[in-house]
Short mmCIF file of C-alpha atoms and ligand atoms in Angstrom, two decimals:
data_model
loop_
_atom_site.label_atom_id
_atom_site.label_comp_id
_atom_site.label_asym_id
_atom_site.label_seq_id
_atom_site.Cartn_x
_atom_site.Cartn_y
_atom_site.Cartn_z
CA UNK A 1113 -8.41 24.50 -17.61
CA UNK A 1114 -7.95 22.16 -20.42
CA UNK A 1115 -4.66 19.97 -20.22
CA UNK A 1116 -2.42 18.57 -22.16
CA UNK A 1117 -0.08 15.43 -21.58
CA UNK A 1118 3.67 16.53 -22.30
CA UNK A 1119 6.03 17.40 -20.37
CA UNK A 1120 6.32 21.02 -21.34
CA UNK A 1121 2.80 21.50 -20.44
CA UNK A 1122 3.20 19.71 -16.73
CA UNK A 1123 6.32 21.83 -16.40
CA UNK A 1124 4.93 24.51 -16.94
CA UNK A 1125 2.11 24.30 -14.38
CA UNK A 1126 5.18 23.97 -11.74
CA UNK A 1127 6.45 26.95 -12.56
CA UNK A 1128 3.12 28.66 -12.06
CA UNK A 1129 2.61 26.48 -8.81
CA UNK A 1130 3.49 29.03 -5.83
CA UNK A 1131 4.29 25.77 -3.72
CA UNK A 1132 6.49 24.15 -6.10
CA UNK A 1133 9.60 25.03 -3.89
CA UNK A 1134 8.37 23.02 -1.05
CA UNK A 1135 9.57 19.65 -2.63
CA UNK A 1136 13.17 20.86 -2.02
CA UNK A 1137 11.85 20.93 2.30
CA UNK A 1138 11.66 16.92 2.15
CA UNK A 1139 13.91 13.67 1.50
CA UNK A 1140 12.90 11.71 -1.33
CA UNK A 1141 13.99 8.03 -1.57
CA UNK A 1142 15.88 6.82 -4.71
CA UNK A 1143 15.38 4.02 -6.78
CA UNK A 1144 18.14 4.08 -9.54
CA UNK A 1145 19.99 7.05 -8.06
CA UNK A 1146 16.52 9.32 -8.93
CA UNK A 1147 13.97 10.88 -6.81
CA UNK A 1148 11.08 8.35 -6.60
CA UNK A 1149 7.37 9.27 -7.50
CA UNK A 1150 5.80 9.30 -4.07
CA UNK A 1151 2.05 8.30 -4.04
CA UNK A 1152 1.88 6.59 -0.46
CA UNK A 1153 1.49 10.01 1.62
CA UNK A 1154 -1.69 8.81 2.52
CA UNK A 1155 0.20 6.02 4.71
CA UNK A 1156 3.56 7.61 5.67
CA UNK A 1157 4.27 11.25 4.28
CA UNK A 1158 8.17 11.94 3.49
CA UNK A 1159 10.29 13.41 6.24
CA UNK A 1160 10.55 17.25 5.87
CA UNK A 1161 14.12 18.31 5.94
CA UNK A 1162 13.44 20.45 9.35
CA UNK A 1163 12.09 18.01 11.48
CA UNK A 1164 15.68 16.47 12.53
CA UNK A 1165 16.49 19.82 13.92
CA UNK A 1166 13.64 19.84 15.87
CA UNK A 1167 14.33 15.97 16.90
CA UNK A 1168 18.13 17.22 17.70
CA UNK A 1169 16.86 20.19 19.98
CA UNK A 1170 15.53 17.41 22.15
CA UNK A 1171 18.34 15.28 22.15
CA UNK A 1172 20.58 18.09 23.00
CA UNK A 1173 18.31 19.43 25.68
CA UNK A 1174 18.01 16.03 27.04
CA UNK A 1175 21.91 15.53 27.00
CA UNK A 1176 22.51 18.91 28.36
CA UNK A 1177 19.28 19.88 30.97
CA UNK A 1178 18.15 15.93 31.72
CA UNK A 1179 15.36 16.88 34.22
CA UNK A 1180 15.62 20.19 33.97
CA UNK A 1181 14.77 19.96 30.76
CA UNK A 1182 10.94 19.64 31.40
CA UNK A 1183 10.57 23.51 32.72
CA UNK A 1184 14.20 24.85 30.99
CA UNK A 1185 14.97 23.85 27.61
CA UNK A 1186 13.95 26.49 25.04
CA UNK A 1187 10.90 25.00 24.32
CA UNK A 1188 9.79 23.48 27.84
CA UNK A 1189 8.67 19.59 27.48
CA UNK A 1190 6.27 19.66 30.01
CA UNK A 1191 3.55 21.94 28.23
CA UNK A 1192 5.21 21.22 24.72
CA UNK A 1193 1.64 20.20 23.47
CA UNK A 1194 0.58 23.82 23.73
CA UNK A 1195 2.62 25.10 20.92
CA UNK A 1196 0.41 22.58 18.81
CA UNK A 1197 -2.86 24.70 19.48
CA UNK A 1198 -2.91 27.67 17.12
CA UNK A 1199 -1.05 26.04 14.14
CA UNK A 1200 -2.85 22.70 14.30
CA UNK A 1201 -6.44 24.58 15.69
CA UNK A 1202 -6.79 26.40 12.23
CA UNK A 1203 -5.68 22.89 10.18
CA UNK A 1204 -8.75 21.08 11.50
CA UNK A 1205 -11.13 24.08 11.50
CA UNK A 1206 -11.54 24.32 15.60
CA UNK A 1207 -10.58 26.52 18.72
CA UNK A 1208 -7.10 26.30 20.29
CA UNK A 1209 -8.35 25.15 23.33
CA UNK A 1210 -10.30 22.69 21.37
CA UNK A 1211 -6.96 20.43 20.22
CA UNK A 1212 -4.48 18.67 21.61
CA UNK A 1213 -1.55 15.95 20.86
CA UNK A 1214 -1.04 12.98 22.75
CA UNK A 1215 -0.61 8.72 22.25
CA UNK A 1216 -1.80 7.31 18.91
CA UNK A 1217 -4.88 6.98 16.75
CA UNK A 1218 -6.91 4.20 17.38
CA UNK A 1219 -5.86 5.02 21.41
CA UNK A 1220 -7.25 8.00 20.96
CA UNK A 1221 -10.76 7.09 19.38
CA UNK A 1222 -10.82 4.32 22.51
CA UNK A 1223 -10.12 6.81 24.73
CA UNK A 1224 -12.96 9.21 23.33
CA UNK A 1225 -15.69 6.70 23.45
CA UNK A 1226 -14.79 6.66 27.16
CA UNK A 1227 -16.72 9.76 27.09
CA UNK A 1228 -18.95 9.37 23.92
CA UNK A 1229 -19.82 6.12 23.97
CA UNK A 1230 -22.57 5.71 27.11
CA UNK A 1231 -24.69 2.99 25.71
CA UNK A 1232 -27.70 1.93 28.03
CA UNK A 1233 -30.43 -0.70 27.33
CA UNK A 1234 -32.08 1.73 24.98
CA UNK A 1235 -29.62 4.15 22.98
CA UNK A 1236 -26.41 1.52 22.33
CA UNK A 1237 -26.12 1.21 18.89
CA UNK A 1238 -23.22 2.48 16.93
CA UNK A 1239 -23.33 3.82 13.40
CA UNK A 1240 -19.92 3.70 10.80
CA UNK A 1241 -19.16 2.45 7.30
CA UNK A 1242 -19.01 -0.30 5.46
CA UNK A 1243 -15.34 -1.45 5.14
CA UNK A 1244 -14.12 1.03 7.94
CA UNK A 1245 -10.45 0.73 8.19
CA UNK A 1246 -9.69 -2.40 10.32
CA UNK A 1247 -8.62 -0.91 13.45
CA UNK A 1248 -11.58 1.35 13.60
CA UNK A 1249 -13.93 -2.08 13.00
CA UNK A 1250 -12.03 -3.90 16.01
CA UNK A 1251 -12.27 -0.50 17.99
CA UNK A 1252 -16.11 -0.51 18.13
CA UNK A 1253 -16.06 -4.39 18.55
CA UNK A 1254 -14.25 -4.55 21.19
CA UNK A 1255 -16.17 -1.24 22.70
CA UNK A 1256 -19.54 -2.51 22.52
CA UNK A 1257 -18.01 -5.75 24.01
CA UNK A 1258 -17.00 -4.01 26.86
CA UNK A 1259 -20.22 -2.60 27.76
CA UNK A 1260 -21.76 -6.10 27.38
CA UNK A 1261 -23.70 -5.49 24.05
CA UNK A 1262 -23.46 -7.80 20.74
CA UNK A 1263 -21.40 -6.24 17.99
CA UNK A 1264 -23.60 -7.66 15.62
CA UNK A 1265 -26.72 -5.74 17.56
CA UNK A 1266 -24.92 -2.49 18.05
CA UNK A 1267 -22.76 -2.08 14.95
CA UNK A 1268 -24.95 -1.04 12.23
CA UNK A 1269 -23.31 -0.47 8.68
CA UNK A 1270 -23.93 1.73 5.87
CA UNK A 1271 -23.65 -0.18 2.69
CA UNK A 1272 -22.70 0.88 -0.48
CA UNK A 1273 -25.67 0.63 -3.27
CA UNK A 1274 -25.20 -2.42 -5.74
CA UNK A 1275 -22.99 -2.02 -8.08
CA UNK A 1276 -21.36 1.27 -6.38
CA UNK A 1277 -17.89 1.96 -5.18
CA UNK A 1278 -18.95 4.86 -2.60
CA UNK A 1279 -21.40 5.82 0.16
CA UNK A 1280 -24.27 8.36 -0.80
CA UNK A 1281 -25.05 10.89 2.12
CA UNK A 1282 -28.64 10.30 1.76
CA UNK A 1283 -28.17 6.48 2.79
CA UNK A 1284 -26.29 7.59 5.90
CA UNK A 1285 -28.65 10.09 6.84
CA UNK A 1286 -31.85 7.57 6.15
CA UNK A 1287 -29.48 5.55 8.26
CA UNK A 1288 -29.27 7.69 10.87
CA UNK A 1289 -33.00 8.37 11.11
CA UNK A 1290 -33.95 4.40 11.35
CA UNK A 1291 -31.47 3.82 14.21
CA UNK A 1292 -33.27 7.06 15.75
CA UNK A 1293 -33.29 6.87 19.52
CA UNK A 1294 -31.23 4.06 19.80
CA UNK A 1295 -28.44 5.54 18.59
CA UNK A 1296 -25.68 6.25 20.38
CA UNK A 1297 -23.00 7.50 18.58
CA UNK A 1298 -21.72 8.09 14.56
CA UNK A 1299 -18.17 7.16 14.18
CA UNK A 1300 -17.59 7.25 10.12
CA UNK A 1301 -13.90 7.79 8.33
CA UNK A 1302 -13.90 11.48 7.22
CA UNK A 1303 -12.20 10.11 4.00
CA UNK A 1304 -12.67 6.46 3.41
CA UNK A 1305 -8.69 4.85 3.19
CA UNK A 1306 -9.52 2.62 0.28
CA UNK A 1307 -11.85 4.93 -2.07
CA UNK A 1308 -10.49 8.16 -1.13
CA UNK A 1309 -14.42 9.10 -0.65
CA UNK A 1310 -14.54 12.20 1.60
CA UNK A 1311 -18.12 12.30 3.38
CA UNK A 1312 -20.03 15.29 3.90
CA UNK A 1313 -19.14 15.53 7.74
CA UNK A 1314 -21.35 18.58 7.81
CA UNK A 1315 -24.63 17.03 7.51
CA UNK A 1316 -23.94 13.80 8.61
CA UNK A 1317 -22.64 15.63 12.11
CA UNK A 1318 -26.14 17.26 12.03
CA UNK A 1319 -28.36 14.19 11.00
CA UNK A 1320 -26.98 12.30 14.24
CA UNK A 1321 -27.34 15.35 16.44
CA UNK A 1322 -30.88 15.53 15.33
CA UNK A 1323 -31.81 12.29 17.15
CA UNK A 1324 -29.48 12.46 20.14
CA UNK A 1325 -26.45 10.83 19.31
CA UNK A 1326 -22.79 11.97 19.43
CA UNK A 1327 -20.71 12.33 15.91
CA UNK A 1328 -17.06 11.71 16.29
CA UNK A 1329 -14.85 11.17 13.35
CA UNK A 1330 -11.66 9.51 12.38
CA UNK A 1331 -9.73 11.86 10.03
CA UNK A 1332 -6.61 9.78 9.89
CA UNK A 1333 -6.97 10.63 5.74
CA UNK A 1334 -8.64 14.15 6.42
CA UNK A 1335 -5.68 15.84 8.86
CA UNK A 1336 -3.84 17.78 6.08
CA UNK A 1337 -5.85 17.03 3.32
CA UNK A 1338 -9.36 18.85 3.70
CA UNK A 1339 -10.63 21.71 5.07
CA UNK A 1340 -12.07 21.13 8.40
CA UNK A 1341 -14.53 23.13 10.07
CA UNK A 1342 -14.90 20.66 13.23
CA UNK A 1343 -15.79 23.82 15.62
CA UNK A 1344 -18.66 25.15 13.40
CA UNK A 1345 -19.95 21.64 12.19
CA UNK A 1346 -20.26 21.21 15.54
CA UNK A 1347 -18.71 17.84 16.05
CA UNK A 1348 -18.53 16.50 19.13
CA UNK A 1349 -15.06 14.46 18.79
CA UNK A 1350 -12.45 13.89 16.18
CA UNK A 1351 -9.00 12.21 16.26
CA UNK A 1352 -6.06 11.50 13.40
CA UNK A 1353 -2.81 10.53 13.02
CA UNK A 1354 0.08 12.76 12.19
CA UNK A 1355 2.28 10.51 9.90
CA UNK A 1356 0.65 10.93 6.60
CA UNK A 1357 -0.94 13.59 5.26
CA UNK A 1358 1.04 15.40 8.40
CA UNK A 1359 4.41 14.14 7.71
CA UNK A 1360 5.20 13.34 11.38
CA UNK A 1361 7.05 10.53 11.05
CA UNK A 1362 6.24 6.49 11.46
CA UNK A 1363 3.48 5.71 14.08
CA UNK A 1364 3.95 9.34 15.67
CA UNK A 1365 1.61 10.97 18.09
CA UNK A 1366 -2.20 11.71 17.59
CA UNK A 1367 -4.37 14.77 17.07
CA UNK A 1368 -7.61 15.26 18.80
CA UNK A 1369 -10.23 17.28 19.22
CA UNK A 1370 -13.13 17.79 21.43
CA UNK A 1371 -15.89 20.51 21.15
CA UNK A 1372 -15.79 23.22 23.37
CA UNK A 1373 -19.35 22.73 24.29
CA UNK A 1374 -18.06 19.89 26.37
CA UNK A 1375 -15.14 21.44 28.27
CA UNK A 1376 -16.98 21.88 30.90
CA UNK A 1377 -19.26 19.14 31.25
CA UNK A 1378 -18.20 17.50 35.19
CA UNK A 1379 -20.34 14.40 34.44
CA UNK A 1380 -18.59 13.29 31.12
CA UNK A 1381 -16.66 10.15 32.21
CA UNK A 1382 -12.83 9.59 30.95
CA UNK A 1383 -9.78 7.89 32.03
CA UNK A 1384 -8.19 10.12 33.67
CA UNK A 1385 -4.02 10.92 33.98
CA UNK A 1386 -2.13 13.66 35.55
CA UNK A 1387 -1.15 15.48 32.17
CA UNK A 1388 -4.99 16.18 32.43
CA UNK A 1389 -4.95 17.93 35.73
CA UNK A 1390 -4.90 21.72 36.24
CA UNK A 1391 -1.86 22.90 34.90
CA UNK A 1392 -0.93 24.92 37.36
CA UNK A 1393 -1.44 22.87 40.66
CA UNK A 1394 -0.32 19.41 38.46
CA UNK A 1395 3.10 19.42 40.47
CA UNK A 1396 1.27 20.22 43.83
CA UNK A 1397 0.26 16.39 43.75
CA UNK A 1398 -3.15 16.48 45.00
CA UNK A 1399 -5.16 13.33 45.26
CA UNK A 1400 -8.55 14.62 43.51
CA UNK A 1401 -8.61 14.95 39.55
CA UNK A 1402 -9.60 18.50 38.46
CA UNK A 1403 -9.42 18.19 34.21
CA UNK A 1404 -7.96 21.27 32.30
CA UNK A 1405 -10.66 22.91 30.72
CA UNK A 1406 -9.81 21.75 26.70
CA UNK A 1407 -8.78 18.73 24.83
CA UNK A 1408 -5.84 19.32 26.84
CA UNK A 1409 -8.41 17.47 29.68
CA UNK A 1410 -8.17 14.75 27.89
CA UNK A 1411 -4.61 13.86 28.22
CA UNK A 1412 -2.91 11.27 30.65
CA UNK A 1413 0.85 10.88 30.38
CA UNK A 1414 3.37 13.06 30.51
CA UNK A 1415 4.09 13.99 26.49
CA UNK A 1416 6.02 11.87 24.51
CA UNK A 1417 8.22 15.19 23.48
CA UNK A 1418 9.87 12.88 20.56
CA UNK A 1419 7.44 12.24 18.95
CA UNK A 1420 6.04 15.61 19.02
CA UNK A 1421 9.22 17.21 17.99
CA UNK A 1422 8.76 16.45 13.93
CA UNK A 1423 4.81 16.54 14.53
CA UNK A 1424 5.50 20.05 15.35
CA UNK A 1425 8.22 20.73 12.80
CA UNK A 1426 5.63 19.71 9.77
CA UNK A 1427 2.42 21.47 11.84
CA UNK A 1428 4.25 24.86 11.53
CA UNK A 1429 4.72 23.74 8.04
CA UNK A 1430 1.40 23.92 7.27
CA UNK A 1431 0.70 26.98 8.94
CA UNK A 1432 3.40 28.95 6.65
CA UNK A 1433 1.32 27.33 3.33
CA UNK A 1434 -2.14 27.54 4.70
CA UNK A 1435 -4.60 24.69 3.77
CA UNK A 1436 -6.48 27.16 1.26
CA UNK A 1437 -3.95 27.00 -1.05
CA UNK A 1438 -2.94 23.71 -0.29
CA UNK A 1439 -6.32 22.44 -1.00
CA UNK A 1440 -6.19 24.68 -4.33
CA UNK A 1441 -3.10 23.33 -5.42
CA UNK A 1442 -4.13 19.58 -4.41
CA UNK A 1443 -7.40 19.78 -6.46
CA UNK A 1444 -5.50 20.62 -9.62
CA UNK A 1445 -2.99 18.34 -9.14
CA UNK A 1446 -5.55 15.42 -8.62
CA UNK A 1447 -7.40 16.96 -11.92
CA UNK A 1448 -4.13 16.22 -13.31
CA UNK A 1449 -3.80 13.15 -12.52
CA UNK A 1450 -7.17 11.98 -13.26
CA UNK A 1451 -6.59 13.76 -16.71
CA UNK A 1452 -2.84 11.72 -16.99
CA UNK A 1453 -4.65 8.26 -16.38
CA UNK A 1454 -7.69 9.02 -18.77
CA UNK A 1455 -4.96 9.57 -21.21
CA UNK A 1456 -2.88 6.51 -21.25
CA UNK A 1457 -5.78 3.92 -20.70
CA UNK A 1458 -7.14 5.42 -24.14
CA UNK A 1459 -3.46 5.03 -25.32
CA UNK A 1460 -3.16 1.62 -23.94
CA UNK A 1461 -6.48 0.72 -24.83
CA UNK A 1462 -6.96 -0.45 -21.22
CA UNK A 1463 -9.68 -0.44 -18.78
CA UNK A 1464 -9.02 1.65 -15.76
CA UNK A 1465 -11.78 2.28 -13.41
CA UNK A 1466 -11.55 4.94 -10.96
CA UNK A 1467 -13.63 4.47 -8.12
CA UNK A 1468 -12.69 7.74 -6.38
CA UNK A 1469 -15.68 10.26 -7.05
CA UNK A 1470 -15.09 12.56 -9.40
CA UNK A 1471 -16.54 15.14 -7.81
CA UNK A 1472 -14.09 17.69 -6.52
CA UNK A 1473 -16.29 18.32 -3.20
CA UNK A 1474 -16.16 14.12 -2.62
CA UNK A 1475 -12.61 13.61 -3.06
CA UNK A 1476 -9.26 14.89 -1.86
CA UNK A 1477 -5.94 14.10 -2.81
CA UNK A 1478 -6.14 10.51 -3.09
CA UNK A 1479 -7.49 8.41 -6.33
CA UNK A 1480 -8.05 4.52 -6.13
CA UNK A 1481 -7.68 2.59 -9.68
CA UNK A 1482 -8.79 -0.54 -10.88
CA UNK A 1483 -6.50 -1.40 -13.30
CA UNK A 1484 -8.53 -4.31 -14.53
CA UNK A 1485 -6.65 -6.91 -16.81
CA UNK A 1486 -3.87 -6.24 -14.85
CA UNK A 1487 -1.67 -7.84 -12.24
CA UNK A 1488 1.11 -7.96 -9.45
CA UNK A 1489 3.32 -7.32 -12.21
CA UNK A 1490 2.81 -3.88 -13.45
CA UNK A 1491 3.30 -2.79 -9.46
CA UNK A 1492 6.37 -4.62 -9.36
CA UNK A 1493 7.09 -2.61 -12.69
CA UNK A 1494 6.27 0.45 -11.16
CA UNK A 1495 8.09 0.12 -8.22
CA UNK A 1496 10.83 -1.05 -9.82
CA UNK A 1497 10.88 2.32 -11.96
CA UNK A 1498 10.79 4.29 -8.99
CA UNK A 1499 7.14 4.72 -8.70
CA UNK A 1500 6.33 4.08 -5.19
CA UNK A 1501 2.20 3.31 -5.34
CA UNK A 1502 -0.13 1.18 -2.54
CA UNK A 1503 -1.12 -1.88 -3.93
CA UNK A 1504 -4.06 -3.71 -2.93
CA UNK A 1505 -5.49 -7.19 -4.17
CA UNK A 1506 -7.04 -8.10 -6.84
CA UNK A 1507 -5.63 -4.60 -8.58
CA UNK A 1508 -6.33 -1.40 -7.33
CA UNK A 1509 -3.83 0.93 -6.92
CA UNK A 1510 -4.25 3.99 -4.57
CA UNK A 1511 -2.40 6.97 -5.54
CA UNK A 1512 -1.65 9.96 -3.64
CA UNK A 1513 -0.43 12.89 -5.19
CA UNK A 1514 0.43 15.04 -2.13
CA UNK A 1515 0.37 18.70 -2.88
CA UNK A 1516 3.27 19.79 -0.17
CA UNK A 1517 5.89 17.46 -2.26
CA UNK A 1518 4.56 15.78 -5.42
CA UNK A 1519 4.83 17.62 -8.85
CA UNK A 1520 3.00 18.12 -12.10
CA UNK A 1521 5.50 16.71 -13.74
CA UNK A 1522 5.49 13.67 -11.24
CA UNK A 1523 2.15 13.01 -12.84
CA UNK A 1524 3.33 13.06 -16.44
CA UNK A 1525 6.43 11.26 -15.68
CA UNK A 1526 3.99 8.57 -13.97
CA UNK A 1527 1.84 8.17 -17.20
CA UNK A 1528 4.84 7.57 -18.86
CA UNK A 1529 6.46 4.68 -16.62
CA UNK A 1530 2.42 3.53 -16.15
CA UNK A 1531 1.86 3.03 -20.03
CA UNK A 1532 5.59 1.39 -21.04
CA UNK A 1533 4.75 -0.84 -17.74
CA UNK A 1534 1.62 -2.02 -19.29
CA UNK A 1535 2.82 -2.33 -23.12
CA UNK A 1536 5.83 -3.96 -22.21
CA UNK A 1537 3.99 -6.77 -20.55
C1 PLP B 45 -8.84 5.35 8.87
C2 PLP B 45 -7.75 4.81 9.75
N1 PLP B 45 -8.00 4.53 11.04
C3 PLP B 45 -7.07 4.03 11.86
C4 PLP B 45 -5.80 3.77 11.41
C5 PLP B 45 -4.84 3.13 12.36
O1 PLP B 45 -4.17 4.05 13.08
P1 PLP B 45 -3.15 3.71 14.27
O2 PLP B 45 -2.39 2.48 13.93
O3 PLP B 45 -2.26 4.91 14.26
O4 PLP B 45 -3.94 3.59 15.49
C6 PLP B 45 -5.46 4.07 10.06
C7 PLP B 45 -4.13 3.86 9.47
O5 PLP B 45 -3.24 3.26 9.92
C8 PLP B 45 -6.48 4.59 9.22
O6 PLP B 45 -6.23 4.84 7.94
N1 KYN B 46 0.61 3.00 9.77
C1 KYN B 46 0.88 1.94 8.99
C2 KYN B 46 1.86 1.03 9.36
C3 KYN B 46 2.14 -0.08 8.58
C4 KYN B 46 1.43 -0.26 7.41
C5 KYN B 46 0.45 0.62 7.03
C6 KYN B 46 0.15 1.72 7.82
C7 KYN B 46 -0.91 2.66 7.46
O1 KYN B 46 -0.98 3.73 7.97
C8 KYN B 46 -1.88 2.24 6.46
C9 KYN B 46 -2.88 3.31 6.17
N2 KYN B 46 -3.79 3.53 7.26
C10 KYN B 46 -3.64 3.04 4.92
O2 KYN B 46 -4.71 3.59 4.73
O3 KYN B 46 -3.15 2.31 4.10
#
């Protein structure tokens, strides 16, 4: 499609959008008494307008059942993670039995390498990505600490080529091959949080199969953004947050996943908790631990039915829009933007950089800028103007234009505050 930048012409791809009306579903902060640009849905998606009732049914049953809320209220709280399954199994590409909801991201990925991460004197050595988000990086520190190994012997890095922004597949499956039998495991960033680079999961999840290691990934920026097949690529783990792309709310509960093919396996060690135990003798209070057959296995406390509450809310969300169409409409909405920025750098006569690939199949919603020449300033401006963007030194802004809430127009409006920001100066 060839675009144009005016408002008539981003207004009029709204009206064709067939998801347009779900803006109206979610609270917008305001900045100047108007609806703010929201680009940071990549670290805390808006609220939908549902969840509260969902928070409120909780409350009430709480207020009204107390205990006997856990086997009485409309939706029971003690299996309340089971209403998660089909909605949130066909987000993430995997078997009901194959997800479940429980604590919080980086928890979870510790708790996983409890059963993926058996490094002996041989096969110890971990394989992730340059510039992993921090918490993943002081995950598999402190992991390979804990089994007595060096992080600087068992971490090994893919690096970006000189001079380039993102990771090439080839260089993580070369990767792979080196480390050969001493790998252990592949734990990589589905979509990298500072370059928005999505990695081909696919083959990579093969490539460390092929030499015997496990391939888990974190898809804290993948949940709700791109289509997952986790079941058919066969991965062996996964885990993700639920409070941005999923719209859960701050620091809400996790999403994992674990491949069926291991459901059954007695000898895989994990921490074990009672949520875990057979469901149907868990109140009988036996002394010996006999794991649920599913990711469900994998749980330890009771459920933290809170949290879940707007979790569930926004997963059902997503079921009613489907992630084909949201992936449709997010791919022409990133076009858009792309298209928007292209526009005003030539009108500013600026020198933006976009380090996002610009490849549709490497890149989701999310597009990281330099805006070189510029400073703190223009994101002051922007926020100021009711553009709410990620900032992150020197001067790359990361911009999100979430398909469930943001707008065509959003993107025109934003070229507009972007370029008077920068001429203004
Ligand atoms: C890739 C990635 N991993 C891990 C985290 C940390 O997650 P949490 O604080 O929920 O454990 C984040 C974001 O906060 C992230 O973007
Ligand atoms: N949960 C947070 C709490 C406080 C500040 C940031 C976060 C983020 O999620 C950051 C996000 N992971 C990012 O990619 O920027």
């Amino acid at each position: 499609m060839i675009f144009e930048n005016t408002k008539a012409f981003a207004q009029q791809l709204d009206a064709q959008d067939s998801l347009h009306k779900y803006r109206d579903e979610f609270h917008f902060p305001k900045v100047n008494d108007k609806q703010v640009i929201y680009f940071t849905g990549n670290s805390l998606g808006l609220q939908p307008k549902r969840a509260k009732a969902y928070v409120d049914e909780i409350m009430n049953d709480w207020a009204n059942l107390a205990v006997e809320g856990h086997f009485y209220a409309e939706k029971p709280w003690w299996d309340y993670q089971e209403r998660f399954s089909k909605p949130l199994s066909k987000i993430v590409g995997a078997k009901p039995a194959e997800v479940t909801v429980m604590n919080t991201l980086t928890v979870n990925l510790h708790l996983l390498m409890v059963s993926f991460y058996q490094p002996d004197a041989k096969r110890f050595k971990i394989i992730c990505e340059e510039k992993a988000f921090p918490s993943d990086q002081y995950m598999l520190q402190s992991q390979v600490q804990f089994h007595g190994f060096k992080p600087e012997e068992a971490i090994v890095e893919i690096n970006r080529r000189e001079g380039e922004h993102t990771i090439c597949t080839e260089d993580v499956i070369a990767k792979i091959n080196e480390v050969g039998d001493e790998l252990a495991l592949v734990l990589i960033g589905g979509v990298n949080y500072y370059t928005g680079q999505v990695f081909n999961m696919k083959a990579i999840t093969a490539a460390g199969h092929q030499v015997g290691a496990y391939v888990g990934w974190d898809l804290a920026h993948a949940a709700g953004n791109v289509k997952l097949e986790l079941h058919d690529w066969n991965v062996d783990f996964a885990a993700w947050c639920s409070y941005k792309y999923m719209n859960a709310g701050p620091g809400n509960a996790s999403g994992c996943f674990v491949h069926e093919k291991h459901h059954h396996n007695a000898d895989l060690p994990r921490f074990a908790g009672w949520w875990g135990h057979n469901k149907e003798r868990r109140f009988k209070m036996e002394p010996n631990f006999d794991p649920v057959h599913g990711a469900d296995g994998w749980q330890i406390s009771n459920l933290p039915v809170l949290s879940l509450a707007p979790y569930l809310a926004s997963v059902e969300m997503f079921d009613e829009v489907g992630m084909d169409a949201l992936i449709e409409k997010r791919d022409q909405l990133t076009a858009y933007l792309e298209f928007t920025l292209h526009e005003i750098d030539k009108e500013v006569q600026g020198n933006f950089e976009i380090i996002t690939p610009s490849n549709p199949s490497e890149r989701a919603c999310q597009l990281s800028v330099f805006l070189h020449g510029e400073g703190r300033s223009l994101f002051d401006y922007l926020m100021k103007n009711g553009v709410i963007v990620d900032w992150r030194e020197p001067n790359v802004i990361r911009l999100a234009p979430v398909p469930l809430y943001c707008s065509f127009e959003d993107m025109y409006n934003f070229g507009q505050i972007l370029k008077r920001g920068i001429l203004e100066k």
